[in-house]
DNA sequence: TGTACATCAGTGAACGCGCGTTCACTGATGTAC
DNA sequence: TGTACATCAGTGAACGCGCGTTCACTGATGTAC
């Protein structure tokens, strides 16, 4: 997403940067009440603007939530790019990318709560597809490296689905896990560790022939 | 959940078996429109009953959805019990249990759409905890067998979380996967295969030391 | 077997509420000349 | 530099709607005697 600096430079109108303010308010509402508690009017209220204002930027509810979903993919892309760059070797790369995914989910729960919700988001939006592919590409790239250096028989696309399912599933289950099990607090750190351990476990299966 | 025979025997009142009819109608609405399209009045309409009737059985919206979530765990328990009984050896058992989970998700999309939604469901309900633990137990049992026969160093609880995340994540991502990728149709059969392959891959990582 | 009573599932009218959407408007910013 | 005009972000009143909830009720089932 645009940095707030760039955004406020570009949009010097009445509010300053209402589109981003509305997205932030939407994320706040969803984080507090879940997707079920979301409404356009509530979001406008939090952004300190009349309830008709959002329509100028996002059209309707679906438009705003779709923008938020695209941002989810952007956040994943950003974090996974950084993670991949810091990696040493393909095995470490997969672990870091997986951990980055889960950490984005814990830091931005609202975004990952709605990103795979076709009843809330227009998944036909071109930006949605484009940024979704880009995020998915980080997993594919990491696995491609594993294929080349560690296991030429690897089915990269299959493995990418497996990894994606695992990290997204971990985010979905996280609230239940941390409340049910005393051993693990709700700490993002610990769940990040868990994600990395998962990826290392996955790796063993992926490289064996 | 009670069989329809037992239920209609027990409840010979006006409707016959309104509680189950309401749950079925709720699952229908959610399957068609997603959780966002759910309302008590719509459900009552589909069950052919006045909109005040559901309150007699479930109290409010959360009550009905919590009952549906408990049914989700019941369905998982049932399917995983059957799957485990048919298995030959611990490796096959894990694969079958994982496949059973995913097949329940595809056959009953509404149930698994809401089961991990704390904004819709009262996760403090005793039935919810009890049946949730029971379903989780099937994964734990399968992994316990793997630990005893294949890898004494296995962290069973860690492994169970990994497997649960993977199968739930697969269900969450399934719509996006089958629409994005032409190679895989939306067939439950193919996704079941995918789930089983995932579990076999996971297994390799779980048994290595 | 029959009568009186209690229980409770389901009705339907009424309520107030927050919602999304529409629309004429205000007023600030940007542009043409 | 100044004036006139166009654009467009945001306002606020108004609308109709479906929602959850309440409540006095009806009428069928089950029970006591």
CSV table of C-alpha atoms in Angstrom, one decimal, chain A:
chain,number,residue,atom,x,y,z
A,1,UNK,CA,0.0,0.0,0.0
A,2,UNK,CA,1.1,3.6,-0.4
A,3,UNK,CA,3.1,5.0,2.5
A,4,UNK,CA,1.2,7.5,4.5
A,5,UNK,CA,3.8,10.1,3.4
A,6,UNK,CA,3.2,9.5,-0.3
A,7,UNK,CA,-0.6,9.3,0.2
A,8,UNK,CA,-0.9,12.6,2.0
A,9,UNK,CA,1.3,14.3,-0.5
A,10,UNK,CA,-0.9,13.1,-3.3
A,11,UNK,CA,-4.3,13.7,-1.7
A,12,UNK,CA,-4.3,17.2,-0.2
A,13,UNK,CA,-8.0,17.4,-0.2
A,14,UNK,CA,-10.3,18.0,2.7
A,15,UNK,CA,-9.5,15.0,4.8
A,16,UNK,CA,-5.9,14.5,3.7
A,17,UNK,CA,-6.0,10.8,3.1
A,18,UNK,CA,-9.5,9.4,3.6
A,19,UNK,CA,-9.1,6.2,1.7
A,20,UNK,CA,-6.3,5.0,3.9
A,21,UNK,CA,-8.0,6.3,7.0
A,22,UNK,CA,-11.1,4.3,6.1
A,23,UNK,CA,-9.1,1.1,5.5
A,24,UNK,CA,-7.4,1.5,8.9
A,25,UNK,CA,-10.8,2.1,10.6
A,26,UNK,CA,-12.2,-1.0,8.9
A,27,UNK,CA,-9.2,-3.1,10.0
A,28,UNK,CA,-9.8,-1.8,13.6
A,29,UNK,CA,-13.5,-2.7,13.6
A,30,UNK,CA,-12.8,-6.2,12.2
A,31,UNK,CA,-10.0,-6.8,14.7
A,32,UNK,CA,-12.3,-5.9,17.6
A,33,UNK,CA,-15.6,-7.4,16.5
A,34,UNK,CA,-14.7,-9.8,13.7
A,35,UNK,CA,-16.0,-9.6,10.2
A,36,UNK,CA,-19.6,-10.0,11.5
A,37,UNK,CA,-19.4,-6.7,13.3
A,38,UNK,CA,-18.4,-4.7,10.3
A,39,UNK,CA,-20.5,-1.9,8.8
A,40,UNK,CA,-19.8,1.0,6.5
A,41,UNK,CA,-21.4,3.5,8.9
A,42,UNK,CA,-19.3,2.3,11.9
A,43,UNK,CA,-16.2,2.7,9.8
A,44,UNK,CA,-17.1,6.2,8.7
A,45,UNK,CA,-17.8,7.1,12.4
A,46,UNK,CA,-14.4,5.9,13.4
A,47,UNK,CA,-12.7,7.8,10.6
A,48,UNK,CA,-14.6,10.9,11.8
A,49,UNK,CA,-16.4,11.5,8.6
A,50,UNK,CA,-20.0,11.4,7.4
A,51,UNK,CA,-21.4,8.0,6.6
A,52,UNK,CA,-21.9,8.9,3.0
A,53,UNK,CA,-18.2,9.7,2.5
A,54,UNK,CA,-16.9,6.2,1.9
A,55,UNK,CA,-19.0,5.8,-1.2
A,56,UNK,CA,-16.8,8.4,-3.0
A,57,UNK,CA,-13.8,6.2,-2.7
A,58,UNK,CA,-14.9,2.6,-2.5
A,59,UNK,CA,-18.4,2.5,-3.9
A,60,UNK,CA,-19.8,0.1,-1.4
A,61,UNK,CA,-19.0,-2.3,1.4
A,62,UNK,CA,-17.6,-4.9,-0.9
A,63,UNK,CA,-15.3,-2.3,-2.5
A,64,UNK,CA,-13.8,-1.3,0.8
A,65,UNK,CA,-13.3,-4.9,1.9
A,66,UNK,CA,-11.8,-5.8,-1.4
A,67,UNK,CA,-9.3,-3.0,-1.0
A,68,UNK,CA,-8.5,-4.4,2.4
A,69,UNK,CA,-8.0,-7.9,1.0
A,70,UNK,CA,-5.6,-6.5,-1.7
A,71,UNK,CA,-3.7,-4.8,1.1
A,72,UNK,CA,-3.5,-8.2,2.9
A,73,UNK,CA,-1.7,-9.6,-0.2
A,74,UNK,CA,0.5,-6.5,-0.3
A,75,UNK,CA,1.5,-6.9,3.3
A,76,UNK,CA,2.3,-10.6,2.7
A,77,UNK,CA,4.3,-9.7,-0.4
A,78,UNK,CA,6.3,-7.1,1.5
A,79,UNK,CA,7.1,-9.3,4.5
A,80,UNK,CA,7.9,-12.4,2.4
A,81,UNK,CA,10.2,-10.4,0.2
A,82,UNK,CA,12.2,-9.2,3.2
A,83,UNK,CA,12.2,-12.7,4.7
A,84,UNK,CA,13.4,-14.3,1.5
A,85,UNK,CA,16.2,-11.8,1.1
A,86,UNK,CA,17.5,-12.6,4.6
A,87,UNK,CA,17.6,-16.3,4.1
A,88,UNK,CA,20.7,-18.5,3.9
A,89,UNK,CA,20.0,-21.4,1.6
A,90,UNK,CA,16.7,-22.8,0.3
A,91,UNK,CA,15.7,-24.6,3.6
A,92,UNK,CA,16.1,-21.5,5.7
A,93,UNK,CA,14.3,-19.6,3.0
A,94,UNK,CA,11.1,-21.7,3.3
A,95,UNK,CA,11.2,-21.5,7.0
A,96,UNK,CA,11.6,-17.7,7.0
A,97,UNK,CA,8.9,-17.1,4.4
A,98,UNK,CA,6.5,-19.3,6.3
A,99,UNK,CA,7.2,-17.5,9.5
A,100,UNK,CA,6.8,-14.2,7.8
A,101,UNK,CA,3.3,-15.2,6.5
A,102,UNK,CA,2.1,-16.2,10.0
A,103,UNK,CA,3.5,-13.1,11.6
A,104,UNK,CA,1.7,-10.9,9.1
A,105,UNK,CA,-1.5,-12.8,10.0
A,106,UNK,CA,-1.0,-12.1,13.7
A,107,UNK,CA,0.0,-8.5,13.3
A,108,UNK,CA,-2.9,-7.8,10.9
A,109,UNK,CA,-5.6,-10.2,12.0
A,110,UNK,CA,-8.4,-8.3,10.2
A,111,UNK,CA,-6.6,-8.5,6.8
A,112,UNK,CA,-6.2,-12.2,6.9
A,113,UNK,CA,-9.6,-12.8,8.4
A,114,UNK,CA,-11.3,-11.5,5.2
A,115,UNK,CA,-8.8,-12.2,2.5
A,116,UNK,CA,-10.2,-15.6,1.6
A,117,UNK,CA,-13.9,-14.7,2.2
A,118,UNK,CA,-15.7,-14.6,-1.2
A,119,UNK,CA,-18.9,-13.6,0.5
A,120,UNK,CA,-17.3,-10.3,1.6
A,121,UNK,CA,-14.6,-9.6,-1.1
A,122,UNK,CA,-14.8,-9.3,-4.9
A,123,UNK,CA,-12.3,-12.0,-5.7
A,124,UNK,CA,-12.7,-11.2,-9.4
A,125,UNK,CA,-11.0,-7.8,-8.9
A,126,UNK,CA,-7.9,-7.6,-11.0
A,127,UNK,CA,-5.8,-6.2,-8.2
A,128,UNK,CA,-6.9,-9.1,-6.0
A,129,UNK,CA,-5.7,-11.7,-8.5
A,130,UNK,CA,-2.5,-9.9,-9.3
A,131,UNK,CA,-1.4,-9.4,-5.7
A,132,UNK,CA,-2.6,-12.8,-4.7
A,133,UNK,CA,-0.5,-14.4,-7.3
A,134,UNK,CA,2.5,-12.3,-6.2
A,135,UNK,CA,2.2,-13.4,-2.6
A,136,UNK,CA,1.7,-17.0,-3.7
A,137,UNK,CA,4.8,-16.6,-5.9
A,138,UNK,CA,7.0,-16.2,-2.9
A,139,UNK,CA,6.1,-19.7,-1.8
A,140,UNK,CA,6.6,-21.1,-5.3
A,141,UNK,CA,10.0,-19.4,-5.6
A,142,UNK,CA,11.2,-20.8,-2.3
A,143,UNK,CA,10.0,-24.3,-3.3
A,144,UNK,CA,11.5,-24.0,-6.7
A,145,UNK,CA,14.9,-23.3,-5.1
A,146,UNK,CA,14.4,-26.4,-2.9
A,147,UNK,CA,13.5,-28.4,-6.0
A,148,UNK,CA,16.7,-27.3,-7.8
A,149,UNK,CA,19.1,-27.8,-4.9
A,150,UNK,CA,17.5,-30.5,-2.9
A,151,UNK,CA,14.9,-32.6,-4.7
A,152,UNK,CA,14.5,-32.5,-8.5
A,153,UNK,CA,11.3,-34.7,-8.2
A,154,UNK,CA,9.4,-32.1,-6.1
A,155,UNK,CA,6.0,-31.1,-7.4
A,156,UNK,CA,6.4,-27.4,-6.7
A,157,UNK,CA,2.7,-26.4,-7.1
A,158,UNK,CA,1.5,-29.2,-4.8
A,159,UNK,CA,4.1,-28.3,-2.2
A,160,UNK,CA,3.1,-24.6,-2.4
A,161,UNK,CA,-0.5,-25.4,-1.8
A,162,UNK,CA,0.6,-27.6,1.2
A,163,UNK,CA,2.6,-24.8,2.7
A,164,UNK,CA,0.0,-22.1,2.1
A,165,UNK,CA,-2.7,-24.3,3.6
A,166,UNK,CA,-0.6,-24.9,6.7
A,167,UNK,CA,0.3,-21.2,7.4
A,168,UNK,CA,-3.2,-20.0,6.7
A,169,UNK,CA,-4.7,-22.8,8.8
A,170,UNK,CA,-2.4,-21.9,11.6
A,171,UNK,CA,-3.7,-18.4,11.6
A,172,UNK,CA,-7.3,-19.6,11.5
A,173,UNK,CA,-6.7,-21.9,14.4
A,174,UNK,CA,-4.5,-19.7,16.5
A,175,UNK,CA,-7.2,-18.1,18.7
A,176,UNK,CA,-8.5,-21.5,19.7
A,177,UNK,CA,-5.1,-23.0,20.2
A,178,UNK,CA,-3.8,-20.3,22.5
A,179,UNK,CA,-7.0,-20.2,24.6
A,180,UNK,CA,-7.3,-24.0,24.9
A,181,UNK,CA,-3.7,-24.7,25.6
A,182,UNK,CA,-2.0,-23.1,28.6
A,183,UNK,CA,1.5,-24.0,27.4
A,184,UNK,CA,1.4,-21.5,24.6
A,185,UNK,CA,0.3,-17.9,25.4
A,186,UNK,CA,-1.1,-15.8,22.7
A,187,UNK,CA,2.3,-14.3,21.9
A,188,UNK,CA,3.0,-13.7,18.3
A,189,UNK,CA,6.6,-14.7,19.0
A,190,UNK,CA,5.7,-18.2,20.0
A,191,UNK,CA,3.3,-18.7,17.1
A,192,UNK,CA,6.0,-17.5,14.8
A,193,UNK,CA,8.3,-20.1,16.3
A,194,UNK,CA,5.6,-22.7,15.8
A,195,UNK,CA,5.2,-21.7,12.2
A,196,UNK,CA,8.9,-22.0,11.6
A,197,UNK,CA,9.0,-25.4,13.2
A,198,UNK,CA,6.1,-26.4,11.0
A,199,UNK,CA,7.9,-25.3,7.9
A,200,UNK,CA,11.0,-27.3,8.9
A,201,UNK,CA,8.9,-30.4,9.4
A,202,UNK,CA,7.3,-29.9,6.1
A,203,UNK,CA,10.6,-29.5,4.5
A,204,UNK,CA,11.8,-33.0,5.5
A,205,UNK,CA,8.8,-34.4,3.7
A,206,UNK,CA,9.3,-32.2,0.7
A,207,UNK,CA,12.9,-33.1,0.1
A,208,UNK,CA,12.7,-36.9,0.7
A,209,UNK,CA,12.2,-39.1,-2.4
